[in-house]
Short mmCIF file of C-alpha atoms in Angstrom, two decimals:
data_model
loop_
_atom_site.label_atom_id
_atom_site.label_comp_id
_atom_site.label_asym_id
_atom_site.label_seq_id
_atom_site.Cartn_x
_atom_site.Cartn_y
_atom_site.Cartn_z
CA UNK A 1 14.70 -6.80 -9.67
CA UNK A 2 16.21 -8.60 -6.72
CA UNK A 3 19.70 -8.67 -8.24
CA UNK A 4 19.72 -5.02 -9.32
CA UNK A 5 17.99 -3.14 -6.51
CA UNK A 6 20.05 0.03 -7.03
CA UNK A 7 19.32 0.24 -10.76
CA UNK A 8 16.28 2.51 -11.06
CA UNK A 9 15.64 1.66 -14.72
CA UNK A 10 15.40 -2.05 -13.89
CA UNK A 11 13.15 -1.31 -10.92
CA UNK A 12 10.83 0.84 -13.05
CA UNK A 13 10.60 -1.73 -15.85
CA UNK A 14 10.34 -4.62 -13.40
CA UNK A 15 7.58 -2.99 -11.37
CA UNK A 16 5.60 -2.34 -14.57
CA UNK A 17 6.05 -5.99 -15.57
CA UNK A 18 4.94 -7.16 -12.12
CA UNK A 19 1.85 -4.97 -12.42
CA UNK A 20 0.85 -6.72 -15.65
CA UNK A 21 1.77 -10.14 -14.26
CA UNK A 22 -0.34 -9.55 -11.15
CA UNK A 23 -3.52 -8.38 -12.88
CA UNK A 24 -6.49 -10.27 -11.49
CA UNK A 25 -6.80 -13.08 -14.05
CA UNK A 26 -3.07 -13.68 -14.23
CA UNK A 27 -2.48 -13.37 -10.48
CA UNK A 28 -4.71 -16.37 -9.83
CA UNK A 29 -2.32 -18.57 -11.80
CA UNK A 30 0.66 -17.63 -9.62
CA UNK A 31 1.79 -20.03 -6.91
CA UNK A 32 1.91 -18.81 -3.32
CA UNK A 33 5.70 -18.54 -3.54
CA UNK A 34 5.54 -16.56 -6.80
CA UNK A 35 3.00 -14.21 -5.26
CA UNK A 36 5.26 -13.72 -2.24
CA UNK A 37 8.24 -12.96 -4.50
CA UNK A 38 6.24 -10.41 -6.51
CA UNK A 39 5.17 -8.58 -3.37
CA UNK A 40 8.65 -8.78 -1.83
CA UNK A 41 10.31 -7.35 -4.96
CA UNK A 42 7.77 -4.52 -5.00
CA UNK A 43 8.43 -3.76 -1.34
CA UNK A 44 12.20 -3.87 -1.91
CA UNK A 45 11.82 -1.34 -4.73
CA UNK A 46 9.57 0.92 -2.64
CA UNK A 47 12.07 0.92 0.23
CA UNK A 48 15.16 1.40 -1.92
CA UNK A 49 13.68 4.20 -4.06
CA UNK A 50 11.36 5.94 -1.60
CA UNK A 51 11.57 9.33 -3.34
CA UNK A 52 10.77 8.15 -6.89
CA UNK A 53 7.06 8.88 -7.23
CA UNK A 54 6.39 6.92 -10.43
CA UNK A 55 8.03 3.83 -8.98
CA UNK A 56 5.93 4.20 -5.83
CA UNK A 57 2.80 4.40 -7.99
CA UNK A 58 3.83 1.27 -9.91
CA UNK A 59 4.50 -0.64 -6.70
CA UNK A 60 1.26 0.28 -4.95
CA UNK A 61 -0.85 -0.23 -8.08
CA UNK A 62 0.59 -3.74 -8.24
CA UNK A 63 0.05 -4.57 -4.57
CA UNK A 64 -3.40 -2.94 -4.37
CA UNK A 65 -4.93 -6.12 -5.78
CA UNK A 66 -7.62 -8.14 -4.02
CA UNK A 67 -6.03 -11.47 -4.87
CA UNK A 68 -2.58 -10.45 -3.61
CA UNK A 69 -3.99 -8.91 -0.44
CA UNK A 70 -5.98 -12.06 0.35
CA UNK A 71 -2.90 -14.28 -0.01
CA UNK A 72 -1.86 -15.53 3.41
CA UNK A 73 1.84 -16.01 2.76
CA UNK A 74 2.84 -12.39 2.11
CA UNK A 75 4.55 -10.45 4.89
CA UNK A 76 1.55 -8.39 5.95
CA UNK A 77 3.40 -6.42 8.62
CA UNK A 78 6.19 -5.42 6.24
CA UNK A 79 3.64 -4.53 3.57
CA UNK A 80 1.80 -2.25 6.03
CA UNK A 81 5.03 -0.69 7.30
CA UNK A 82 6.38 0.06 3.82
CA UNK A 83 2.96 1.32 2.68
CA UNK A 84 2.70 3.72 5.62
CA UNK A 85 6.23 5.00 4.98
CA UNK A 86 5.42 5.56 1.30
CA UNK A 87 2.20 7.35 2.26
CA UNK A 88 4.04 9.76 4.56
CA UNK A 89 7.14 10.23 2.41
CA UNK A 90 5.45 10.85 -0.95
CA UNK A 91 2.44 12.81 0.32
CA UNK A 92 0.91 12.03 -3.07
CA UNK A 93 -2.89 11.65 -3.05
CA UNK A 94 -2.93 8.63 -5.39
CA UNK A 95 -0.20 6.83 -3.43
CA UNK A 96 -2.02 7.70 -0.21
CA UNK A 97 -5.32 6.24 -1.43
CA UNK A 98 -3.69 2.97 -2.45
CA UNK A 99 -1.53 2.60 0.65
CA UNK A 100 -4.41 3.46 2.98
CA UNK A 101 -6.61 0.86 1.28
CA UNK A 102 -3.83 -1.73 1.63
CA UNK A 103 -3.33 -0.96 5.32
CA UNK A 104 -7.07 -1.04 6.01
CA UNK A 105 -7.20 -4.56 4.52
CA UNK A 106 -3.99 -6.00 6.00
CA UNK A 107 -3.83 -4.39 9.45
CA UNK A 108 -6.52 -6.61 11.01
CA UNK A 109 -4.59 -9.68 9.82
CA UNK A 110 -1.35 -8.90 11.65
CA UNK A 111 -0.67 -9.65 15.32
CA UNK A 112 -1.69 -6.95 17.80
CA UNK A 113 1.91 -6.33 18.86
CA UNK A 114 2.85 -5.52 15.28
CA UNK A 115 -0.16 -3.30 14.62
CA UNK A 116 0.59 -1.53 17.90
CA UNK A 117 4.14 -0.84 16.70
CA UNK A 118 2.72 0.83 13.59
CA UNK A 119 0.01 2.71 15.49
CA UNK A 120 2.54 4.24 17.88
CA UNK A 121 4.30 5.99 15.02
CA UNK A 122 2.84 9.47 15.34
CA UNK A 123 3.74 10.41 11.74
CA UNK A 124 1.43 7.70 10.42
CA UNK A 125 -1.48 8.52 12.71
CA UNK A 126 -1.14 12.26 12.15
CA UNK A 127 -1.12 11.79 8.37
CA UNK A 128 -4.20 9.55 8.46
CA UNK A 129 -6.04 12.09 10.60
CA UNK A 130 -5.03 14.85 8.18
CA UNK A 131 -6.44 12.82 5.27
CA UNK A 132 -9.75 12.54 7.11
CA UNK A 133 -9.78 16.28 7.88
CA UNK A 134 -9.08 17.14 4.25
CA UNK A 135 -11.87 14.92 2.96
CA UNK A 136 -14.66 15.63 5.47
CA UNK A 137 -15.67 19.05 4.08
CA UNK A 138 -15.70 17.67 0.54
CA UNK A 139 -17.90 14.71 1.48
CA UNK A 140 -20.94 17.00 1.79
CA UNK A 141 -20.98 17.44 -1.98
CA UNK A 142 -23.73 15.46 -3.73
CA UNK A 143 -22.62 12.13 -5.21
CA UNK A 144 -19.11 12.47 -3.80
CA UNK A 145 -18.35 8.77 -3.45
CA UNK A 146 -14.64 9.39 -3.99
CA UNK A 147 -14.22 11.32 -0.73
CA UNK A 148 -16.61 8.98 1.08
CA UNK A 149 -14.45 5.99 0.12
CA UNK A 150 -11.29 7.85 1.12
CA UNK A 151 -12.76 8.62 4.54
CA UNK A 152 -14.07 5.07 4.93
CA UNK A 153 -10.73 3.42 4.15
CA UNK A 154 -8.79 5.93 6.25
CA UNK A 155 -11.05 5.41 9.27
CA UNK A 156 -10.79 1.67 8.74
CA UNK A 157 -6.98 1.86 8.61
CA UNK A 158 -6.89 3.91 11.83
CA UNK A 159 -9.32 1.57 13.56
CA UNK A 160 -7.49 -1.56 12.47
CA UNK A 161 -4.11 -0.19 13.52
CA UNK A 162 -5.29 0.98 16.91
#
């Protein structure tokens, strides 16, 4: 993936392979450096092909993994920044849910100066607030855990960024 960043077919196939490689049981066998490379290649693909929705889904499905997100050697700031860009650029609900969850987990782990840089981007904050607005009326429905979790993670992301 790193040698063929412009080749969409390689990025699509590679991101699918990384998803399977990074599934929970397998991800625990990866070294810290291998984990970092997996995340970096995913982020490279997300940045290079920002408008390709299926690739964005592959990338964020791969990264939205408890083991990967608890690894200390990944670039947490870059992961948050690329996730927020993907969230705003795709405006896809499934990408938004994954990227918001990632940001809510990683934002408290980055230095305040870096989280401040992300929080001052009005596009990100406005989008997060819009997600909350869209999900609040639906959260009154009985047994609507889906919207409750969306609101919870979105509020957490906003709180942790600001």
